[in-house]
Structure formats: structure tokens, C-alpha cells
């Protein structure tokens, strides 16, 4: 998993991502993953194979093209294949301070780790749940067709995005037209807040804010907020009338980093458009509406309930050199269900081998007890080139 920076630098768009090494425009990886036992007697083991390819190169002095594609094949009882175009865009860099991108871009925003209220292009972008790790999901999701421009200067940045509606597919990342403005200003050496404005076809404006600051040599704090008038998620999922009211979303927390490289992040999550405890319990008694709602919030990358807690531990070289330990805890504060995930990863020169354990706890119909078995083990191998 990737570790986030401790302080909020300007939230850069994909056009300003670091280029690949000179002379090696192609990059790729292959993953093979299998469950160590079947979930039910007589069932096939769940398996997954993925291939990811990327190319990034210059087409002249000021022009650059980036392509990134991910193909997944899932085995087991429900075999299916999914191809995801993450990036396919042309970039013009007229100077070191400005850039314009045209094409399909996996645009990501936000300073939080477990939930990103201001990541406005996350809806309908995750085509396959391939990991519990939220950062891996963000990196592997589908891009959106858009035109984006950015200007950076010493002490701030300003970016604008225009994404048109294309076709009539409700599951497409371009299902609705959107425009976004994002700007940041450095108010202190370690404090550069970012403000965002989203305009979406058929919806009220949404406002966002990202804050991050160092609280010492080992601790950083962050907060990510979004607010605006909306119908609640249940009304949208069931396509029924609902009152548009101001809904707040928040992810706030802190990260502690020890001298040995271990980092621990803890966050509190709030989604004012999701269900409270009583509403969630009542919905669980209506299976058809329950699963329709869960499918909708997963597509939109929203939590199904109003409050949650999140913690993540990253410890590189934990037990020996090149052996990393990662762990994630997700706790639903409405139904008290829990997900605990842990991974040991052995890093070789051109490959990784990982063993993962997932534990689910909660009553029937709870967020984390409704899917899968209570304890599961998975083995994964990944090769890079």
C-alpha cells in the first residue's frame, strides 16, 4: 500500500505526475491471487488474475501521452472478466507551471485515507473490488473523459476540469456532465488548504475543503469535508422522491510515524446522506431494497451508514528486511460490525508474495457480516516489469 504525505502539498492533477524513467516508457505488472479454501463445501475457490500495462512518453517538446489499462479475470463459481481503462490522455505542458490534459483521466482528490468526501470523480469509477486497501482501489479505477487545466505557482495552485456527459449508460464515469474548480493557497510553511467547487448536471453545487498540518516531528493531522444540498442515498438508490437538504460529509484523523518507519492512521468518517442506525436496521428487513441500496452505494463509493471509524497500520521491513506488515480496521459505528484485514508482503527484486487474512464480525444484515465468510485467507503473487 502507498503511504500518504504528512502535509498537504498542492493536490496535483494527473498531468503533473512524475514521468517514467527515461528509456523505459512501458511498465506492467501481473497478479495471481487465490483463496486458500472454498467458501462452501463443493464450491470452487475464488481466484483472480490481473494484468496491468502502462505507457508514458513524450511526443515532442511540450506534448506527452499516457496510457494505463488493467484487465481482471475472476474465477470460482461466478467467472467474469473486466477491462478497465484507467488513463488514456494527451498532455500539453507549455511551461513548468501550467498543463492541459485531454482524454480519459483517473482524477483523484482528497487528503484522507479511508474515505474521501471531496474525491468527486470516484462515483461509478471502481469496476471491480480487488482489495480492502482504499488506495489500491483508487489507483485501479476507471478514468473519466475530461479536459483539465492546471496552473501552479510558489504558494498556490488552481485547476479546472470539464467532463461532458457521454451516452446514456448510468454506470459510466461520464453518465452526467460535471465541472470542477480546485484551488490551494499556502498560508504557512506546513499549511496549504485546498477548496473545491463541483457543478454537476441536475444537482446542486457541492463544496469541498482539504486541510492537513504537521503537529510535530511524528504526528500529522488532516480533515476532508464536502457539503451541499442533495437527496439522501436511499432515495437516490430506490429512485423515489426525497427532500433535498444540506448534507455534510467528513473524514478527519491523524497519522503517527515512528522512527522505525511504522505509521498508524486513525480516522472518523461521517456521511450525512447515509442511513442512521434505525433506518439501517429497518432496511435490513426488506432484502430487495437492502441489496439494491448496497449495490448503489458501492457503485457511488459511499458508505451505507452514517458513522464509521477507520485505522490503518503500515510497517515496512517489519520482521526482517523486505518483509512488510499492513493492517486495516473498519468499524461501522451504527451496526457495530467490523472488518479486520492484515497482510504480510515479501518484496523481491521484481516480484511480491503476499499472504492476506480477513476477519468479519457482526450480526446478520450488518455492513461487514453480510458478505463472505467470517475468516478468509488469500495468497497472492505479483510480478513487475
PDB file of C-alpha atoms in Angstrom, residues 152-375:
ATOM      1  CA  UNK A 152       0.831  26.226 -10.157  1.00  0.00           C
ATOM      2  CA  UNK A 153       2.973  28.918  -8.594  1.00  0.00           C
ATOM      3  CA  UNK A 154       5.048  29.423  -5.486  1.00  0.00           C
ATOM      4  CA  UNK A 155       2.435  29.357  -2.763  1.00  0.00           C
ATOM      5  CA  UNK A 156      -0.618  28.026  -4.572  1.00  0.00           C
ATOM      6  CA  UNK A 157      -2.353  26.254  -7.428  1.00  0.00           C
ATOM      7  CA  UNK A 158      -5.545  26.498  -9.465  1.00  0.00           C
ATOM      8  CA  UNK A 159      -7.134  23.791 -11.604  1.00  0.00           C
ATOM      9  CA  UNK A 160     -10.290  23.455 -13.689  1.00  0.00           C
ATOM     10  CA  UNK A 161     -11.965  20.287 -15.011  1.00  0.00           C
ATOM     11  CA  UNK A 162     -14.755  19.848 -17.555  1.00  0.00           C
ATOM     12  CA  UNK A 163     -16.190  16.335 -18.021  1.00  0.00           C
ATOM     13  CA  UNK A 164     -19.090  16.048 -20.520  1.00  0.00           C
ATOM     14  CA  UNK A 165     -21.942  13.573 -20.425  1.00  0.00           C
ATOM     15  CA  UNK A 166     -21.338  10.805 -22.968  1.00  0.00           C
ATOM     16  CA  UNK A 167     -24.069   8.345 -23.933  1.00  0.00           C
ATOM     17  CA  UNK A 168     -26.860   7.037 -21.714  1.00  0.00           C
ATOM     18  CA  UNK A 169     -25.073   4.384 -19.637  1.00  0.00           C
ATOM     19  CA  UNK A 170     -25.876   5.088 -15.964  1.00  0.00           C
ATOM     20  CA  UNK A 171     -22.825   3.075 -14.864  1.00  0.00           C
ATOM     21  CA  UNK A 172     -20.391   5.135 -16.943  1.00  0.00           C
ATOM     22  CA  UNK A 173     -17.972   7.611 -15.368  1.00  0.00           C
ATOM     23  CA  UNK A 174     -19.371  10.130 -17.891  1.00  0.00           C
ATOM     24  CA  UNK A 175     -23.033   9.415 -17.069  1.00  0.00           C
ATOM     25  CA  UNK A 176     -23.553  13.096 -16.111  1.00  0.00           C
ATOM     26  CA  UNK A 177     -21.808  16.310 -17.105  1.00  0.00           C
ATOM     27  CA  UNK A 178     -19.545  17.789 -14.426  1.00  0.00           C
ATOM     28  CA  UNK A 179     -17.270  20.773 -13.932  1.00  0.00           C
ATOM     29  CA  UNK A 180     -14.890  21.305 -11.046  1.00  0.00           C
ATOM     30  CA  UNK A 181     -12.678  24.127  -9.766  1.00  0.00           C
ATOM     31  CA  UNK A 182      -9.949  23.476  -7.189  1.00  0.00           C
ATOM     32  CA  UNK A 183      -7.539  25.970  -5.673  1.00  0.00           C
ATOM     33  CA  UNK A 184      -4.993  25.973  -2.872  1.00  0.00           C
ATOM     34  CA  UNK A 185      -3.051  28.732  -1.101  1.00  0.00           C
ATOM     35  CA  UNK A 186      -0.053  28.275   1.199  1.00  0.00           C
ATOM     36  CA  UNK A 187      -0.865  30.090   4.443  1.00  0.00           C
ATOM     37  CA  UNK A 188       2.152  28.747   6.353  1.00  0.00           C
ATOM     38  CA  UNK A 189       5.181  26.562   5.510  1.00  0.00           C
ATOM     39  CA  UNK A 190       3.292  23.395   6.536  1.00  0.00           C
ATOM     40  CA  UNK A 191      -0.287  24.503   5.897  1.00  0.00           C
ATOM     41  CA  UNK A 192      -1.830  24.802   2.430  1.00  0.00           C
ATOM     42  CA  UNK A 193      -5.629  24.328   2.445  1.00  0.00           C
ATOM     43  CA  UNK A 194      -7.453  23.404  -0.743  1.00  0.00           C
ATOM     44  CA  UNK A 195     -11.013  24.444  -1.656  1.00  0.00           C
ATOM     45  CA  UNK A 196     -13.157  22.760  -4.324  1.00  0.00           C
ATOM     46  CA  UNK A 197     -16.395  23.511  -6.164  1.00  0.00           C
ATOM     47  CA  UNK A 198     -18.296  20.821  -8.093  1.00  0.00           C
ATOM     48  CA  UNK A 199     -21.066  21.611 -10.571  1.00  0.00           C
ATOM     49  CA  UNK A 200     -22.992  18.536 -11.723  1.00  0.00           C
ATOM     50  CA  UNK A 201     -25.813  18.204 -14.232  1.00  0.00           C
ATOM     51  CA  UNK A 202     -29.171  18.031 -12.462  1.00  0.00           C
ATOM     52  CA  UNK A 203     -27.708  18.580  -8.981  1.00  0.00           C
ATOM     53  CA  UNK A 204     -26.957  21.434  -6.607  1.00  0.00           C
ATOM     54  CA  UNK A 205     -23.359  22.686  -6.252  1.00  0.00           C
ATOM     55  CA  UNK A 206     -21.103  20.781  -3.875  1.00  0.00           C
ATOM     56  CA  UNK A 207     -18.308  22.411  -1.896  1.00  0.00           C
ATOM     57  CA  UNK A 208     -15.144  20.734  -0.627  1.00  0.00           C
ATOM     58  CA  UNK A 209     -12.222  21.511   1.666  1.00  0.00           C
ATOM     59  CA  UNK A 210      -8.943  19.685   2.359  1.00  0.00           C
ATOM     60  CA  UNK A 211      -6.754  20.532   5.357  1.00  0.00           C
ATOM     61  CA  UNK A 212      -3.514  18.969   6.554  1.00  0.00           C
ATOM     62  CA  UNK A 213      -0.914  20.122   9.057  1.00  0.00           C
ATOM     63  CA  UNK A 214       2.118  18.827  10.951  1.00  0.00           C
ATOM     64  CA  UNK A 215       1.655  18.683  14.726  1.00  0.00           C
ATOM     65  CA  UNK A 216       5.244  17.750  15.460  1.00  0.00           C
ATOM     66  CA  UNK A 217       8.045  15.596  14.124  1.00  0.00           C
ATOM     67  CA  UNK A 218       5.961  12.400  14.266  1.00  0.00           C
ATOM     68  CA  UNK A 219       2.290  13.424  14.039  1.00  0.00           C
ATOM     69  CA  UNK A 220       0.218  14.988  11.268  1.00  0.00           C
ATOM     70  CA  UNK A 221      -3.499  15.782  11.257  1.00  0.00           C
ATOM     71  CA  UNK A 222      -5.886  16.001   8.323  1.00  0.00           C
ATOM     72  CA  UNK A 223      -9.523  16.775   7.609  1.00  0.00           C
ATOM     73  CA  UNK A 224     -11.532  16.420   4.405  1.00  0.00           C
ATOM     74  CA  UNK A 225     -15.043  17.862   4.095  1.00  0.00           C
ATOM     75  CA  UNK A 226     -17.732  18.130   1.437  1.00  0.00           C
ATOM     76  CA  UNK A 227     -21.182  19.685   1.683  1.00  0.00           C
ATOM     77  CA  UNK A 228     -24.146  20.656  -0.452  1.00  0.00           C
ATOM     78  CA  UNK A 229     -27.855  20.107  -0.979  1.00  0.00           C
ATOM     79  CA  UNK A 230     -28.770  16.539  -2.014  1.00  0.00           C
ATOM     80  CA  UNK A 231     -31.398  13.854  -1.608  1.00  0.00           C
ATOM     81  CA  UNK A 232     -30.324  11.086   0.754  1.00  0.00           C
ATOM     82  CA  UNK A 233     -28.642   7.978  -0.643  1.00  0.00           C
ATOM     83  CA  UNK A 234     -31.645   5.705  -0.070  1.00  0.00           C
ATOM     84  CA  UNK A 235     -33.976   7.939  -2.114  1.00  0.00           C
ATOM     85  CA  UNK A 236     -31.425   8.040  -4.916  1.00  0.00           C
ATOM     86  CA  UNK A 237     -30.844   4.275  -4.796  1.00  0.00           C
ATOM     87  CA  UNK A 238     -34.539   3.415  -4.955  1.00  0.00           C
ATOM     88  CA  UNK A 239     -35.267   6.224  -7.447  1.00  0.00           C
ATOM     89  CA  UNK A 240     -38.025   7.710  -5.341  1.00  0.00           C
ATOM     90  CA  UNK A 241     -38.829  11.307  -4.322  1.00  0.00           C
ATOM     91  CA  UNK A 242     -36.894  12.681  -1.410  1.00  0.00           C
ATOM     92  CA  UNK A 243     -36.274  16.030   0.205  1.00  0.00           C
ATOM     93  CA  UNK A 244     -33.137  17.820  -0.919  1.00  0.00           C
ATOM     94  CA  UNK A 245     -31.357  19.040   2.203  1.00  0.00           C
ATOM     95  CA  UNK A 246     -27.854  20.135   3.097  1.00  0.00           C
ATOM     96  CA  UNK A 247     -25.708  17.017   3.587  1.00  0.00           C
ATOM     97  CA  UNK A 248     -22.250  17.092   5.174  1.00  0.00           C
ATOM     98  CA  UNK A 249     -19.536  14.505   4.646  1.00  0.00           C
ATOM     99  CA  UNK A 250     -16.340  14.393   6.728  1.00  0.00           C
ATOM    100  CA  UNK A 251     -13.196  12.339   7.149  1.00  0.00           C
ATOM    101  CA  UNK A 252     -10.860  13.562   9.904  1.00  0.00           C
ATOM    102  CA  UNK A 253      -7.905  11.942  11.591  1.00  0.00           C
ATOM    103  CA  UNK A 254      -4.200  11.848  12.303  1.00  0.00           C
ATOM    104  CA  UNK A 255      -1.112   9.835  11.392  1.00  0.00           C
ATOM    105  CA  UNK A 256       1.715   8.875  13.746  1.00  0.00           C
ATOM    106  CA  UNK A 257       5.044   7.846  12.197  1.00  0.00           C
ATOM    107  CA  UNK A 258       7.691   6.161  14.343  1.00  0.00           C
ATOM    108  CA  UNK A 259      11.439   6.299  13.862  1.00  0.00           C
ATOM    109  CA  UNK A 260      11.486   2.696  12.573  1.00  0.00           C
ATOM    110  CA  UNK A 261       9.117   3.596   9.701  1.00  0.00           C
ATOM    111  CA  UNK A 262       5.905   2.267  11.275  1.00  0.00           C
ATOM    112  CA  UNK A 263       2.928   4.533  10.647  1.00  0.00           C
ATOM    113  CA  UNK A 264      -0.533   4.397  12.216  1.00  0.00           C
ATOM    114  CA  UNK A 265      -3.501   6.350  10.830  1.00  0.00           C
ATOM    115  CA  UNK A 266      -6.824   6.709  12.641  1.00  0.00           C
ATOM    116  CA  UNK A 267      -9.901   8.451  11.176  1.00  0.00           C
ATOM    117  CA  UNK A 268     -13.523   9.266  11.952  1.00  0.00           C
ATOM    118  CA  UNK A 269     -15.961   9.203   8.997  1.00  0.00           C
ATOM    119  CA  UNK A 270     -19.367  10.886   8.698  1.00  0.00           C
ATOM    120  CA  UNK A 271     -21.774  10.778   5.768  1.00  0.00           C
ATOM    121  CA  UNK A 272     -24.911  12.840   6.313  1.00  0.00           C
ATOM    122  CA  UNK A 273     -26.611  11.352   3.236  1.00  0.00           C
ATOM    123  CA  UNK A 274     -26.363   7.752   4.514  1.00  0.00           C
ATOM    124  CA  UNK A 275     -28.679   5.874   6.895  1.00  0.00           C
ATOM    125  CA  UNK A 276     -28.695   6.196  10.660  1.00  0.00           C
ATOM    126  CA  UNK A 277     -28.895   3.137  12.914  1.00  0.00           C
ATOM    127  CA  UNK A 278     -32.697   2.860  12.985  1.00  0.00           C
ATOM    128  CA  UNK A 279     -33.062   3.341   9.223  1.00  0.00           C
ATOM    129  CA  UNK A 280     -30.319   0.784   8.530  1.00  0.00           C
ATOM    130  CA  UNK A 281     -31.922  -1.815  10.813  1.00  0.00           C
ATOM    131  CA  UNK A 282     -35.333  -1.269   9.190  1.00  0.00           C
ATOM    132  CA  UNK A 283     -33.887  -1.609   5.680  1.00  0.00           C
ATOM    133  CA  UNK A 284     -32.257  -4.948   6.574  1.00  0.00           C
ATOM    134  CA  UNK A 285     -35.789  -6.374   6.980  1.00  0.00           C
ATOM    135  CA  UNK A 286     -36.515  -5.684   3.287  1.00  0.00           C
ATOM    136  CA  UNK A 287     -33.997  -7.808   1.338  1.00  0.00           C
ATOM    137  CA  UNK A 288     -34.842  -6.472  -2.129  1.00  0.00           C
ATOM    138  CA  UNK A 289     -34.416  -2.826  -1.179  1.00  0.00           C
ATOM    139  CA  UNK A 290     -31.460  -3.676   1.090  1.00  0.00           C
ATOM    140  CA  UNK A 291     -29.350  -5.210  -1.690  1.00  0.00           C
ATOM    141  CA  UNK A 292     -30.417  -2.563  -4.183  1.00  0.00           C
ATOM    142  CA  UNK A 293     -29.202   0.103  -1.756  1.00  0.00           C
ATOM    143  CA  UNK A 294     -25.921  -1.709  -1.091  1.00  0.00           C
ATOM    144  CA  UNK A 295     -25.258  -2.067  -4.804  1.00  0.00           C
ATOM    145  CA  UNK A 296     -25.913   1.653  -5.311  1.00  0.00           C
ATOM    146  CA  UNK A 297     -23.627   2.911  -2.529  1.00  0.00           C
ATOM    147  CA  UNK A 298     -20.858   0.570  -3.669  1.00  0.00           C
ATOM    148  CA  UNK A 299     -21.141   1.989  -7.196  1.00  0.00           C
ATOM    149  CA  UNK A 300     -21.073   5.542  -5.829  1.00  0.00           C
ATOM    150  CA  UNK A 301     -18.237   4.694  -3.392  1.00  0.00           C
ATOM    151  CA  UNK A 302     -20.271   5.944  -0.439  1.00  0.00           C
ATOM    152  CA  UNK A 303     -20.705   4.324   2.997  1.00  0.00           C
ATOM    153  CA  UNK A 304     -24.127   2.738   3.590  1.00  0.00           C
ATOM    154  CA  UNK A 305     -24.369   4.044   7.169  1.00  0.00           C
ATOM    155  CA  UNK A 306     -23.761   7.439   8.714  1.00  0.00           C
ATOM    156  CA  UNK A 307     -20.774   6.955  11.048  1.00  0.00           C
ATOM    157  CA  UNK A 308     -17.618   4.851  10.872  1.00  0.00           C
ATOM    158  CA  UNK A 309     -14.123   4.513  12.308  1.00  0.00           C
ATOM    159  CA  UNK A 310     -11.056   3.563  10.315  1.00  0.00           C
ATOM    160  CA  UNK A 311      -7.473   2.651  11.236  1.00  0.00           C
ATOM    161  CA  UNK A 312      -4.510   1.593   9.121  1.00  0.00           C
ATOM    162  CA  UNK A 313      -1.058   0.356  10.097  1.00  0.00           C
ATOM    163  CA  UNK A 314       1.902   0.249   7.715  1.00  0.00           C
ATOM    164  CA  UNK A 315       5.228  -1.209   8.828  1.00  0.00           C
ATOM    165  CA  UNK A 316       7.876  -1.667   6.107  1.00  0.00           C
ATOM    166  CA  UNK A 317      10.693  -4.094   6.950  1.00  0.00           C
ATOM    167  CA  UNK A 318       8.663  -5.132   9.983  1.00  0.00           C
ATOM    168  CA  UNK A 319      10.106  -8.533  10.892  1.00  0.00           C
ATOM    169  CA  UNK A 320      13.089  -8.597   8.552  1.00  0.00           C
ATOM    170  CA  UNK A 321      14.304  -6.576   5.558  1.00  0.00           C
ATOM    171  CA  UNK A 322      11.810  -6.596   2.671  1.00  0.00           C
ATOM    172  CA  UNK A 323       9.049  -8.165   4.762  1.00  0.00           C
ATOM    173  CA  UNK A 324       6.223  -5.613   5.238  1.00  0.00           C
ATOM    174  CA  UNK A 325       3.206  -5.804   7.523  1.00  0.00           C
ATOM    175  CA  UNK A 326      -0.028  -3.904   6.805  1.00  0.00           C
ATOM    176  CA  UNK A 327      -3.344  -3.938   8.647  1.00  0.00           C
ATOM    177  CA  UNK A 328      -6.698  -2.179   8.209  1.00  0.00           C
ATOM    178  CA  UNK A 329      -9.600  -1.939  10.663  1.00  0.00           C
ATOM    179  CA  UNK A 330     -13.048  -0.719   9.575  1.00  0.00           C
ATOM    180  CA  UNK A 331     -15.765  -0.291  12.201  1.00  0.00           C
ATOM    181  CA  UNK A 332     -19.368   0.636  11.443  1.00  0.00           C
ATOM    182  CA  UNK A 333     -20.476   2.804  14.367  1.00  0.00           C
ATOM    183  CA  UNK A 334     -24.172   2.307  13.525  1.00  0.00           C
ATOM    184  CA  UNK A 335     -24.483  -1.501  13.489  1.00  0.00           C
ATOM    185  CA  UNK A 336     -21.171  -2.250  15.324  1.00  0.00           C
ATOM    186  CA  UNK A 337     -19.951  -4.621  12.637  1.00  0.00           C
ATOM    187  CA  UNK A 338     -16.238  -4.796  11.890  1.00  0.00           C
ATOM    188  CA  UNK A 339     -13.739  -5.740   9.193  1.00  0.00           C
ATOM    189  CA  UNK A 340     -10.135  -6.555  10.081  1.00  0.00           C
ATOM    190  CA  UNK A 341      -7.622  -7.146   7.284  1.00  0.00           C
ATOM    191  CA  UNK A 342      -3.929  -7.961   7.615  1.00  0.00           C
ATOM    192  CA  UNK A 343      -1.193  -8.657   5.084  1.00  0.00           C
ATOM    193  CA  UNK A 344       2.398  -9.887   5.164  1.00  0.00           C
ATOM    194  CA  UNK A 345       4.231  -8.963   1.950  1.00  0.00           C
ATOM    195  CA  UNK A 346       7.672 -10.208   0.930  1.00  0.00           C
ATOM    196  CA  UNK A 347       9.273  -7.834  -1.578  1.00  0.00           C
ATOM    197  CA  UNK A 348      11.697  -9.388  -4.063  1.00  0.00           C
ATOM    198  CA  UNK A 349      13.582  -7.575  -6.826  1.00  0.00           C
ATOM    199  CA  UNK A 350      10.862  -7.975  -9.474  1.00  0.00           C
ATOM    200  CA  UNK A 351       8.076  -9.706  -7.580  1.00  0.00           C
ATOM    201  CA  UNK A 352       5.984  -9.662  -4.388  1.00  0.00           C
ATOM    202  CA  UNK A 353       4.484 -12.565  -2.467  1.00  0.00           C
ATOM    203  CA  UNK A 354       1.688 -11.735  -0.023  1.00  0.00           C
ATOM    204  CA  UNK A 355      -0.454 -13.617   2.493  1.00  0.00           C
ATOM    205  CA  UNK A 356      -3.721 -11.880   3.482  1.00  0.00           C
ATOM    206  CA  UNK A 357      -6.216 -12.565   6.266  1.00  0.00           C
ATOM    207  CA  UNK A 358      -9.697 -11.015   6.540  1.00  0.00           C
ATOM    208  CA  UNK A 359     -11.977 -11.273   9.567  1.00  0.00           C
ATOM    209  CA  UNK A 360     -15.616 -10.092   9.553  1.00  0.00           C
ATOM    210  CA  UNK A 361     -17.732  -9.595  12.667  1.00  0.00           C
ATOM    211  CA  UNK A 362     -21.368  -8.527  13.047  1.00  0.00           C
ATOM    212  CA  UNK A 363     -24.960  -9.661  13.121  1.00  0.00           C
ATOM    213  CA  UNK A 364     -26.908 -10.769  10.056  1.00  0.00           C
ATOM    214  CA  UNK A 365     -27.626  -7.821   7.766  1.00  0.00           C
ATOM    215  CA  UNK A 366     -24.794  -5.713   9.184  1.00  0.00           C
ATOM    216  CA  UNK A 367     -22.434  -3.961   6.795  1.00  0.00           C
ATOM    217  CA  UNK A 368     -19.417  -6.246   7.210  1.00  0.00           C
ATOM    218  CA  UNK A 369     -21.177  -9.516   8.082  1.00  0.00           C
ATOM    219  CA  UNK A 370     -23.408  -9.593   5.003  1.00  0.00           C
ATOM    220  CA  UNK A 371     -20.621 -10.566   2.611  1.00  0.00           C
ATOM    221  CA  UNK A 372     -18.410 -13.658   2.605  1.00  0.00           C
ATOM    222  CA  UNK A 373     -17.214 -15.952   5.380  1.00  0.00           C
ATOM    223  CA  UNK A 374     -16.092 -14.763   8.806  1.00  0.00           C
ATOM    224  CA  UNK A 375     -12.428 -15.688   8.297  1.00  0.00           C
TER     225      UNK A 375
END
